[in-house]
Coordinates of C-alpha atoms in Angstrom, one line a residue:
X288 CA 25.9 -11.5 -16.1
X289 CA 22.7 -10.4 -18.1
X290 CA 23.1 -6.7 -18.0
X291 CA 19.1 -6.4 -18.9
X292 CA 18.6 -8.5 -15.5
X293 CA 20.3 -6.5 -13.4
X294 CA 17.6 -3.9 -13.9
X295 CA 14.5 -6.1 -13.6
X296 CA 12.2 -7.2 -10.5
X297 CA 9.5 -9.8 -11.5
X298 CA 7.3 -11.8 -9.5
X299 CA 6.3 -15.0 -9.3
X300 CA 3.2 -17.3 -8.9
X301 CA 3.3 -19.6 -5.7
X302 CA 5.1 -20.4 -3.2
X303 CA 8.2 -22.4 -4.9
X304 CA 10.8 -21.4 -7.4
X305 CA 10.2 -22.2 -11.3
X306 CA 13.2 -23.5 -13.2
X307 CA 12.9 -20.5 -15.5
X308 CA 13.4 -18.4 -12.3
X309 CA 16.5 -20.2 -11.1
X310 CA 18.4 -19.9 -14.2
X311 CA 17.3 -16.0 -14.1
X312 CA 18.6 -15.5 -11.0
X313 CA 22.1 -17.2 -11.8
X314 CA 22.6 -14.8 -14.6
X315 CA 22.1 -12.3 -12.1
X316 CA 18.6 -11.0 -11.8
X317 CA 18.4 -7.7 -9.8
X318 CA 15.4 -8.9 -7.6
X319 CA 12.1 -10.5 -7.1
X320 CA 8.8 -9.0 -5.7
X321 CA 6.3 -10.9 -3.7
X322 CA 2.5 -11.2 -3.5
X323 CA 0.0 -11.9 -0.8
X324 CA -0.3 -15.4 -3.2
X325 CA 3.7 -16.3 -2.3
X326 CA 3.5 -15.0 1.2
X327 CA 0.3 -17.3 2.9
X328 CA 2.5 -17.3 6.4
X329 CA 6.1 -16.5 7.5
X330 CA 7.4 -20.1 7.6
X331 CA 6.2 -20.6 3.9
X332 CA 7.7 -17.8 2.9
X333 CA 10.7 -18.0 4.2
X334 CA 10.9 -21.3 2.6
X335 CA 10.4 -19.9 -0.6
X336 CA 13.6 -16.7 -0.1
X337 CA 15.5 -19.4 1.3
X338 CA 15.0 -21.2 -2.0
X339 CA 15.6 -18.2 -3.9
X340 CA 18.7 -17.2 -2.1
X341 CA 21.0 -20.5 -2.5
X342 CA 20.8 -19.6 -6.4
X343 CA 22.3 -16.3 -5.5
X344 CA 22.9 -15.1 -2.2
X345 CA 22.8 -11.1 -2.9
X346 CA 19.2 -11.5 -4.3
X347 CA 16.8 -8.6 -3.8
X348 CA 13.4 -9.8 -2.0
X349 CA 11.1 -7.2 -1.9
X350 CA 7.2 -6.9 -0.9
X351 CA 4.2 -4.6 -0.7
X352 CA 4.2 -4.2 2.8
X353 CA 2.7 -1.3 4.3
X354 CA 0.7 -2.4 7.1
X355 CA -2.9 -1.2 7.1
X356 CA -5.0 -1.5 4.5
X357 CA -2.3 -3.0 2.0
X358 CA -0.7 -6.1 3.5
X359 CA 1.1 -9.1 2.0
X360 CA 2.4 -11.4 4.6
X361 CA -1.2 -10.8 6.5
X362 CA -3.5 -10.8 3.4
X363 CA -5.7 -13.4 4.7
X364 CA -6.2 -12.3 8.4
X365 CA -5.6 -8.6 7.5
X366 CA -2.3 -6.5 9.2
X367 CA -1.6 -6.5 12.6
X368 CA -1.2 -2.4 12.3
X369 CA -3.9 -0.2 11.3
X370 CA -1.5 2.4 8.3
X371 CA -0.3 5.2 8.0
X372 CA -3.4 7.5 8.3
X373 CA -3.8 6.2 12.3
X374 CA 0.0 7.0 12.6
X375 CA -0.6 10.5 11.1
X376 CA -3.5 11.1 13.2
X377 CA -1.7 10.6 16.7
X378 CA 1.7 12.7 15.5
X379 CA 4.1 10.4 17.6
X380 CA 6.9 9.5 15.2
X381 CA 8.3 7.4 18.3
X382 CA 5.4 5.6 18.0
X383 CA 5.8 5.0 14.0
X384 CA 9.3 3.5 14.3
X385 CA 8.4 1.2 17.3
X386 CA 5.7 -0.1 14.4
X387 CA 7.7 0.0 11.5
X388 CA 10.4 -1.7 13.4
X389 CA 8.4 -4.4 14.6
X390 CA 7.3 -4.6 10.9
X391 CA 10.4 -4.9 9.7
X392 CA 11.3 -7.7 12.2
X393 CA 8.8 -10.0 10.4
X394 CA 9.6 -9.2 7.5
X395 CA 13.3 -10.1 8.5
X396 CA 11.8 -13.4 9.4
X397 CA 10.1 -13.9 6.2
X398 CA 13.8 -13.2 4.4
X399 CA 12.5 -10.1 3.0
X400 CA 15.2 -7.6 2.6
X401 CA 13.1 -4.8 0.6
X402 CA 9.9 -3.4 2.2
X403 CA 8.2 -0.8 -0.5
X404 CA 6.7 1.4 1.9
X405 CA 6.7 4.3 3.5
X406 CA 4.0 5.5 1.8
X407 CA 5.3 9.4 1.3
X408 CA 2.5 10.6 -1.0
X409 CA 0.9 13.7 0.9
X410 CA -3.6 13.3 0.9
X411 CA -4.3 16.9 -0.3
X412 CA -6.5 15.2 -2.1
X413 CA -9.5 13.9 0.1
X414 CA -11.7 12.2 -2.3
X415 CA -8.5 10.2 -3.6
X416 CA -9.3 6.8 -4.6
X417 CA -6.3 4.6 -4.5
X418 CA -3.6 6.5 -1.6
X419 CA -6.1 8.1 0.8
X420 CA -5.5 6.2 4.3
X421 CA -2.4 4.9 3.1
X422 CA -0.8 8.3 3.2
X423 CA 0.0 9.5 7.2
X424 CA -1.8 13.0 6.3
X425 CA -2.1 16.0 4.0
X426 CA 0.6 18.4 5.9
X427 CA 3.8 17.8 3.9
X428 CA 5.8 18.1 7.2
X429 CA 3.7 15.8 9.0
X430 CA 4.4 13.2 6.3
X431 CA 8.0 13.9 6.4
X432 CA 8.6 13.7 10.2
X433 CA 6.5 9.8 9.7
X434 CA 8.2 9.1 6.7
X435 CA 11.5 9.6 8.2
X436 CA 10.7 7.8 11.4
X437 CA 9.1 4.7 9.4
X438 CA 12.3 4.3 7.2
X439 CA 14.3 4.4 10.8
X440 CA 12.1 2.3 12.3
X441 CA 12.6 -0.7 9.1
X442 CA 16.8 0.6 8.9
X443 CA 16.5 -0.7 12.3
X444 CA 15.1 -4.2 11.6
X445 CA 17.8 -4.5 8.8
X446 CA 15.4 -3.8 6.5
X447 CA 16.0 -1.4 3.2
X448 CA 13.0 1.1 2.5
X449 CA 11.3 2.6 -0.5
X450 CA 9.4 6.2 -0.4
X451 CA 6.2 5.8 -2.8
X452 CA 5.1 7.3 -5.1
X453 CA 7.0 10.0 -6.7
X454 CA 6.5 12.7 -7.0
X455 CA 3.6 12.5 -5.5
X456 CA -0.3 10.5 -5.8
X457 CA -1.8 12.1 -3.3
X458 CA -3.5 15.2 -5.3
X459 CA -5.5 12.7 -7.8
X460 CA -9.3 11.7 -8.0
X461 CA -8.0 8.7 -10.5
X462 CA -6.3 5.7 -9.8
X463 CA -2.7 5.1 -12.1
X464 CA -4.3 1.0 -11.8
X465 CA -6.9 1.6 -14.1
X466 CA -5.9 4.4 -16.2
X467 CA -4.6 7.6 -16.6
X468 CA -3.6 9.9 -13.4
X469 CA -2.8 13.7 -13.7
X470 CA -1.2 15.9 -10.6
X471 CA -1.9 19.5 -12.3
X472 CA -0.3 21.7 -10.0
X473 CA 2.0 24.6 -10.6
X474 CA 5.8 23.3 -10.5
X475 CA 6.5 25.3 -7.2
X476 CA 3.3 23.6 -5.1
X477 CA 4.7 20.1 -6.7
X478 CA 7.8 20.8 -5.2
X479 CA 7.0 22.8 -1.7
X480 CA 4.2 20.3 -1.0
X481 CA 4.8 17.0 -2.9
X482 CA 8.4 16.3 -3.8
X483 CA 9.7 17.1 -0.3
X484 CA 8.8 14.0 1.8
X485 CA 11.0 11.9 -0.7
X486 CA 14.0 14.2 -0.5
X487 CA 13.9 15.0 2.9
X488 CA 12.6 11.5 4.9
X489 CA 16.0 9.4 4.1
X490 CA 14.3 6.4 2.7
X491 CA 16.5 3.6 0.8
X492 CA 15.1 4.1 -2.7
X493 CA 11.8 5.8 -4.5
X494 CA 9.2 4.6 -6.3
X495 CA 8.1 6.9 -9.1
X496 CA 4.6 6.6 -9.9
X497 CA 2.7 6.6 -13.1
X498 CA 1.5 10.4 -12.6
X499 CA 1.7 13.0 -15.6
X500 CA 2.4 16.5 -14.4
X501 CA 1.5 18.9 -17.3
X502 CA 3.9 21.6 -16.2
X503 CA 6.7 19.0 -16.5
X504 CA 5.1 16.9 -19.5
X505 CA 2.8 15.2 -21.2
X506 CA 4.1 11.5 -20.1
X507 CA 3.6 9.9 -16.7
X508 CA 6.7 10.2 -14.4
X509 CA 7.8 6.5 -14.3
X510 CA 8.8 7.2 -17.7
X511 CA 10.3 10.6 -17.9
X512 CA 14.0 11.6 -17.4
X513 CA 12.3 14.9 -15.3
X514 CA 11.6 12.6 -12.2
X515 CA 14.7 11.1 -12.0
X516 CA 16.8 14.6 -12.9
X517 CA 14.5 16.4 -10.2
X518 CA 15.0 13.5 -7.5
X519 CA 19.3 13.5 -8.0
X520 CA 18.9 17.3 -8.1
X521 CA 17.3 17.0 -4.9
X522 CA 20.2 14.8 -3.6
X523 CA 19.1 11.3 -3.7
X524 CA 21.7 9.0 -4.5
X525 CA 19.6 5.2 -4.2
X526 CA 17.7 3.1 -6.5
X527 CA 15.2 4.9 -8.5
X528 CA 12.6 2.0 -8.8
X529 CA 9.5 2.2 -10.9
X530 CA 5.6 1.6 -10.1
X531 CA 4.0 -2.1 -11.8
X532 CA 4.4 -0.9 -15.6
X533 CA 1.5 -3.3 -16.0
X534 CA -1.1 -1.0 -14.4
X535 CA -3.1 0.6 -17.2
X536 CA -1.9 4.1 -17.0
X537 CA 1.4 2.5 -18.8
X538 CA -0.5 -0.9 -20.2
X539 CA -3.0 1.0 -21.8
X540 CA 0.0 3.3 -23.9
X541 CA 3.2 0.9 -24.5
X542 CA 3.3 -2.8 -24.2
X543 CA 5.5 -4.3 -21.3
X544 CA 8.9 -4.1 -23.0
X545 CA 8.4 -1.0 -24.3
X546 CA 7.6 0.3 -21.3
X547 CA 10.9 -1.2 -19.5
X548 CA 12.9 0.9 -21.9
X549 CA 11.3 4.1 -22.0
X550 CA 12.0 3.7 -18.1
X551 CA 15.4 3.1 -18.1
X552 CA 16.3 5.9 -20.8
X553 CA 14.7 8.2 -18.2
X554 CA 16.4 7.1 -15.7
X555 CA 15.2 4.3 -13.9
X556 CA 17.4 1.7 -12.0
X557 CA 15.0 -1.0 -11.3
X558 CA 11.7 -1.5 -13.1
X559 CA 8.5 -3.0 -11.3
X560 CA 7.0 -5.5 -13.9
X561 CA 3.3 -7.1 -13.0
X562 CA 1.8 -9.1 -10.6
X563 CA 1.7 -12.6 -10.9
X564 CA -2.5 -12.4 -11.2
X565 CA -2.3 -10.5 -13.7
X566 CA 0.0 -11.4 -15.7
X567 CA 1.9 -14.8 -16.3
X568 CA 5.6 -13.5 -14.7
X569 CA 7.8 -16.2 -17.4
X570 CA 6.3 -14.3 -20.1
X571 CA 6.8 -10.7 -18.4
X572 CA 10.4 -11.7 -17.5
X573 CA 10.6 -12.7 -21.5
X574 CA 9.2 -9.7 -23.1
X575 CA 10.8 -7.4 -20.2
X576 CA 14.6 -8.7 -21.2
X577 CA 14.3 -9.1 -25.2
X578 CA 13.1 -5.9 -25.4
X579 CA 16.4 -4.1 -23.0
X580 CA 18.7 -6.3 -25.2
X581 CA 17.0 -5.3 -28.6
X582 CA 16.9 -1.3 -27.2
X583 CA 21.2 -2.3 -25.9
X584 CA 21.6 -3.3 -29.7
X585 CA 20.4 -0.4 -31.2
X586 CA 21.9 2.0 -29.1
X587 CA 18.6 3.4 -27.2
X588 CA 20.0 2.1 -23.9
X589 CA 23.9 1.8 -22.4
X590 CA 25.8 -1.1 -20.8
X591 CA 27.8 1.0 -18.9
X592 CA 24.4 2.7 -17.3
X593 CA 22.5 -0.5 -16.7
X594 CA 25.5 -1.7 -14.9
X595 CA 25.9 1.4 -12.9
X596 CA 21.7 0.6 -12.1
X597 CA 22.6 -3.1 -11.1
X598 CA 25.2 -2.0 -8.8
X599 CA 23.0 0.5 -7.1
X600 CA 19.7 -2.6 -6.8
X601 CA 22.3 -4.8 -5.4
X602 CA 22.9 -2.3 -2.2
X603 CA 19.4 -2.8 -1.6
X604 CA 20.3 -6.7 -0.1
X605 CA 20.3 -6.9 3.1
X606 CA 21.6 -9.8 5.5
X607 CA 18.8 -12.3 6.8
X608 CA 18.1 -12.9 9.9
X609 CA 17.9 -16.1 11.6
X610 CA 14.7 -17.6 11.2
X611 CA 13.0 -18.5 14.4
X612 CA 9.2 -19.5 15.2
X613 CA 9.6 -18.4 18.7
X614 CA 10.8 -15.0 17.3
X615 CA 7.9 -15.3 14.4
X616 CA 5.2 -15.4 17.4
X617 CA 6.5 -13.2 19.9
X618 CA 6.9 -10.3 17.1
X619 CA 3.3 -10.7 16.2
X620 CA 2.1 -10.9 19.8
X621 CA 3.2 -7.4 20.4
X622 CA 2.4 -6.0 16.8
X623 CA -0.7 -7.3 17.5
X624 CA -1.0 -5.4 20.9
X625 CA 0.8 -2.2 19.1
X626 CA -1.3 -2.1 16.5
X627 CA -4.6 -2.2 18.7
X628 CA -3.5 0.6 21.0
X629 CA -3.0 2.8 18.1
X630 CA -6.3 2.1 17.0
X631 CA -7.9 2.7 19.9
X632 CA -6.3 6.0 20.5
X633 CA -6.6 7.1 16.7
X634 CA -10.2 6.4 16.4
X635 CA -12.6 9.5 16.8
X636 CA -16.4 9.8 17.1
X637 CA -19.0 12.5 16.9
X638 CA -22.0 12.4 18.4
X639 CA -23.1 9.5 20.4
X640 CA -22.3 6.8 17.7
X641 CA -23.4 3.7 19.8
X642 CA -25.4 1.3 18.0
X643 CA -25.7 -1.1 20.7
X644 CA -24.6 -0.9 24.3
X645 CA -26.2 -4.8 25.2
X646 CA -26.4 -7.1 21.9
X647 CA -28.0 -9.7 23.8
X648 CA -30.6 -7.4 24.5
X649 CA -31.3 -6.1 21.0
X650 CA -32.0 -7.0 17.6
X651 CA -29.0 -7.9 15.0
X652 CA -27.9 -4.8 13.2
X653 CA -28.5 -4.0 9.9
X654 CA -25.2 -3.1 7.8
X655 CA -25.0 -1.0 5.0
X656 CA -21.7 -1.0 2.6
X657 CA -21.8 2.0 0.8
X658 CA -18.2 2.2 -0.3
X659 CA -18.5 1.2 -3.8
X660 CA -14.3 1.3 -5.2
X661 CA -12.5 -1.6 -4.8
X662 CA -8.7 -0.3 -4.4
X663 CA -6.1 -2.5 -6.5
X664 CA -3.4 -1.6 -4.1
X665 CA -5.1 -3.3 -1.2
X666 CA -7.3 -5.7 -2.5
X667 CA -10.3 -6.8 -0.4
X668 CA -10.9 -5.5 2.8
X669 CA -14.1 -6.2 3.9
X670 CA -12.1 -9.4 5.5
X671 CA -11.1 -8.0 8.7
X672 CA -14.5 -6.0 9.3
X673 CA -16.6 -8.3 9.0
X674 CA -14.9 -10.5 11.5
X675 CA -15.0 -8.3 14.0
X676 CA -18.6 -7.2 13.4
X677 CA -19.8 -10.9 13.8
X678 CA -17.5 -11.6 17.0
X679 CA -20.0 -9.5 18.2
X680 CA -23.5 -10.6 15.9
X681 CA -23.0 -13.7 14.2
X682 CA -25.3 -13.4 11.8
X683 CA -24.2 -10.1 10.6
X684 CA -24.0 -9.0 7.0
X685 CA -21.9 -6.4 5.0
X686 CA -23.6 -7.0 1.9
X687 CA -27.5 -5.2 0.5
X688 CA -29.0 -2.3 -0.2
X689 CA -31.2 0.2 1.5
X690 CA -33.8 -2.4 0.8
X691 CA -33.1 -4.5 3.8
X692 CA -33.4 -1.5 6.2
X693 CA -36.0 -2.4 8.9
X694 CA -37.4 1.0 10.8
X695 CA -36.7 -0.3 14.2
X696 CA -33.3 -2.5 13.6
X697 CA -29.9 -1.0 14.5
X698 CA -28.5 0.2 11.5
X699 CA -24.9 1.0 10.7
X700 CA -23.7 2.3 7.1
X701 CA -20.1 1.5 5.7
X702 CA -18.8 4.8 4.2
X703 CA -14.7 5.1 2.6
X704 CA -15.2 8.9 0.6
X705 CA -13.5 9.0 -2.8
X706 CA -16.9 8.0 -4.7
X707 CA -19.5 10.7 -5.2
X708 CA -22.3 7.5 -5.8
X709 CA -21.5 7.0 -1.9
X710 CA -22.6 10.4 -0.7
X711 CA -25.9 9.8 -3.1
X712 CA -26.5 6.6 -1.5
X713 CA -26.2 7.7 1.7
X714 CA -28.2 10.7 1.3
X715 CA -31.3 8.5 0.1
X716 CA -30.8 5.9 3.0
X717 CA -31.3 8.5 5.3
X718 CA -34.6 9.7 3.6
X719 CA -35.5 6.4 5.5
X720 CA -33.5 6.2 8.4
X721 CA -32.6 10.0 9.4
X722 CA -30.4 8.6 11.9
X723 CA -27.6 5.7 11.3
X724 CA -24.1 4.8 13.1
X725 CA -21.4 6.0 10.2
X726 CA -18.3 3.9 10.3
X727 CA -16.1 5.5 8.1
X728 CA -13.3 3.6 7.3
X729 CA -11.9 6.7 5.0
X730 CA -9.6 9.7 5.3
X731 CA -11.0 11.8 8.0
X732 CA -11.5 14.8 5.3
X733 CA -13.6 12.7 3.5
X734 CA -16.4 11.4 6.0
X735 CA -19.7 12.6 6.1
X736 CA -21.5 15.8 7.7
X737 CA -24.5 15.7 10.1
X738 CA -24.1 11.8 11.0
X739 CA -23.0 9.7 14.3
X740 CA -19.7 9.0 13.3
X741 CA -16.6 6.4 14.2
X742 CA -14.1 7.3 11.7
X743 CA -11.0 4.6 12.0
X744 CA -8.5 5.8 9.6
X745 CA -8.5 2.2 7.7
X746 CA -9.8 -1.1 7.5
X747 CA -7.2 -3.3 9.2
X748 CA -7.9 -5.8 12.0
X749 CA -7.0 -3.1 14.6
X750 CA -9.5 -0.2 13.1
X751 CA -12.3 -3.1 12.9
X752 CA -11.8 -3.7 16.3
X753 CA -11.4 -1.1 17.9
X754 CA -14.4 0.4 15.7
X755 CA -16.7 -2.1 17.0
X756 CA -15.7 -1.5 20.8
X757 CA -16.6 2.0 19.7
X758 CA -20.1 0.7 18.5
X759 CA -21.0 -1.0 21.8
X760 CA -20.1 2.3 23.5
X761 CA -16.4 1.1 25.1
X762 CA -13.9 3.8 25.6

């Protein structure tokens, strides 16, 4: 067995396994991560960790699956649950592990033994650009009582979890994807408010994120031994498993192998490497393992500690459960349901925000999108609203500016927070229209004053729809 590949969790492009992959996985490759790209349905995917299990039956198959906004095995149609922000908003941790469990049950399906979610980052942070709705809420209790429940909820399903993303993204106005992120708190708040979800929620492993603290260095903590002393101090005894070291707050300092081994000398048992679009995964996998066995060689790294890492990835694995279509449909039937009664009962308004009580009687709307950052975690969006906005008008459009708005049309404005350009922008809009529907698809701390408002914690197929029921006035 490689002792560099017990350490190492690639992806990989498509939806069948490469050659390069097999012979990887026989020399005992910790894990692989999937991407909306591998996972197009549950049947093809569980063709694919089928395939990658008769090389090696003990294999690690994780995915990105939080529900919500960020959603692999429903990227194209968007998730069947509305995240973690709806969850937060209604307080019933009952409620969270009935979802997560029914979560985890199609990911059992898939073959996916690894789900890297909760999401235990606290929002303190309401103008956050990257966790915001993803996160169940800015009370560190609150997180920890949803935390705990969601990791119950996906132990249930057979299902091994991972708290993200240590010690905490939730108090940044910059996104670790695209460069550098800095939590500058005093060591005492870090720990009261930010660290105490992932030592207190019992999840399966933690993800440490590519955040510098100042009062605990200069480096991000992916790639300092002060996360992972901090999180054993605290008691955790799993797989310390790091954020994509090819996002730019790590990209844009070391280069991919580099990276690996700084990682590991801190502490690290399992290192994320990049997604398959962004990166050709061979070539990752390549760089990723030269560069452990050149820093093994030269004594920056120890067997005897990458094979106490491997051991610890391999408890990760979980059995898979029979595959069934029957099951595959009946789970999504009532996720589907689940997902749209939390919705519904997580969605607030102020004011009267009804844009149209009788669309056969009235004009097409006109919609403004006003949220301007595209979050790398979750990808697209837009997908789910728009679907549900032209159930009801066909014809309707998400795209424009405050050019297209006509004095006497319906008019609805897109707003998300975290992006001072969309407050300016909606400010001048209503210079013409002093009175638009807000659907704000943002952290509640983060939509705007003085407007009719249907804020719907998230963008998922359940917030659209239920958003638009709000529109037309339904209760």
């Amino acid at each position: 067995m490689s002792a560099a590949l017990g350490v190492l969790l690639p992806g990989v492009s498509g939806t069948t396994v490469p050659d390069w992959l097999r012979t990887r996985i026989r020399a005992g490759l910790a894990g692989v991560l999937l991407f909306a790209e591998n996972t197009p349905d549950v049947a093809t995917t569980r063709a694919l960790t089928d395939a990658l299990r008769a090389e090696r039956a003990d294999l690690v198959i994780g995915v990105d699956e939080e529900g919500g906004d960020v959603t692999r095995l429903q990227a194209d149609t968007g998730s069947s649950l509305p995240g973690a922000a709806a969850l937060g908003a209604l307080d019933d941790p009952d409620l969270t592990r009935r979802a997560a469990q029914l979560l985890g049950g199609l990911l059992g399906q898939a073959g996916i033994d690894l789900d890297l979610a909760p999401v235990l980052d606290v929002a303190s942070e309401p103008d956050n650009p990257v966790i915001g709705v993803r996160s169940f809420g800015a009370d560190p209790e609150l997180v920890i009582r949803h935390g705990r429940a969601y990791a119950e909820g996906l132990a249930a399903a057979g299902v091994a979890s991972c708290g993200k993303h240590y010690p905490g993204h939730g108090d940044t106005r910059s996104d670790s994807h695209v460069g550098a992120a800095v939590v500058d708190v005093p060591a005492e708040l870090l720990a009261r408010r930010d660290e105490a979800p992932f030592a207190e929620a019992g999840v399966d492993s933690v993800m440490t994120a590519h955040v510098v603290v100042p009062v605990l260095g200069p480096e991000p903590a992916s790639v300092s031994a002060w996360s992972t002393e901090r999180l054993r101090a605290a008691g955790f005894s799993g797989p310390i498993i790091t954020d994509a070291l090819g996002m730019a707050a790590i990209s844009d300092r070391w280069p991919l192998g580099e990276a690996c081994v700084r990682a590991l000398q801190a502490g690290a048992d399992l290192v994320c490497l990049d997604a398959p679009q962004n990166r050709e995964p061979e070539a990752a996998l390549i760089e990723a393992e030269q560069a452990i066995e050149q820093a093994l060689a030269e004594g920056r790294l120890s067997a005897a500690a990458l094979a106490a890492s491997a051991a610890r990835n391999r408890a990760l694995h979980r059995p898979a459960a029979a595959y069934s279509p029957m099951a595959v449909r009946a789970i999504t039937a009532e996720l589907d349901e689940l997902g749209l009664q939390i919705a519904r009962q997580a969605l607030w308004r102020r004011g009267d925000p009804v844009l149209c009580r009788d669309p056969g009687q009235a004009a097409d709307p006109v919609v403004i999108d006003l949220r301007r950052r595209h979050n790398l975690a979750a990808g697209n969006t837009a997908g789910p609203l728009a679907e549900a906005l032209r159930q009801v008008w066909p014809g309707v459009r998400l795209d424009g500016g405050p050019e297209r708005v006509e004095r006497d049309a319906p008019l609805l404005v897109l707003t998300a927070g975290a992006d001072p350009a969309e407050a300016r922008a909606l400010a001048a809009l209503r210079e013409r229209h002093p009175d638009p529907v807000v659907l704000h698809t943002g952290v509640a701390a983060a939509a705007p004053a003085e407007v009719r408002l249907i804020c719907s914690h998230g963008a998922a197929r359940p917030n659209a729809r239920a958003a638009v029921e709000a529109l037309l006035g339904h209760r």
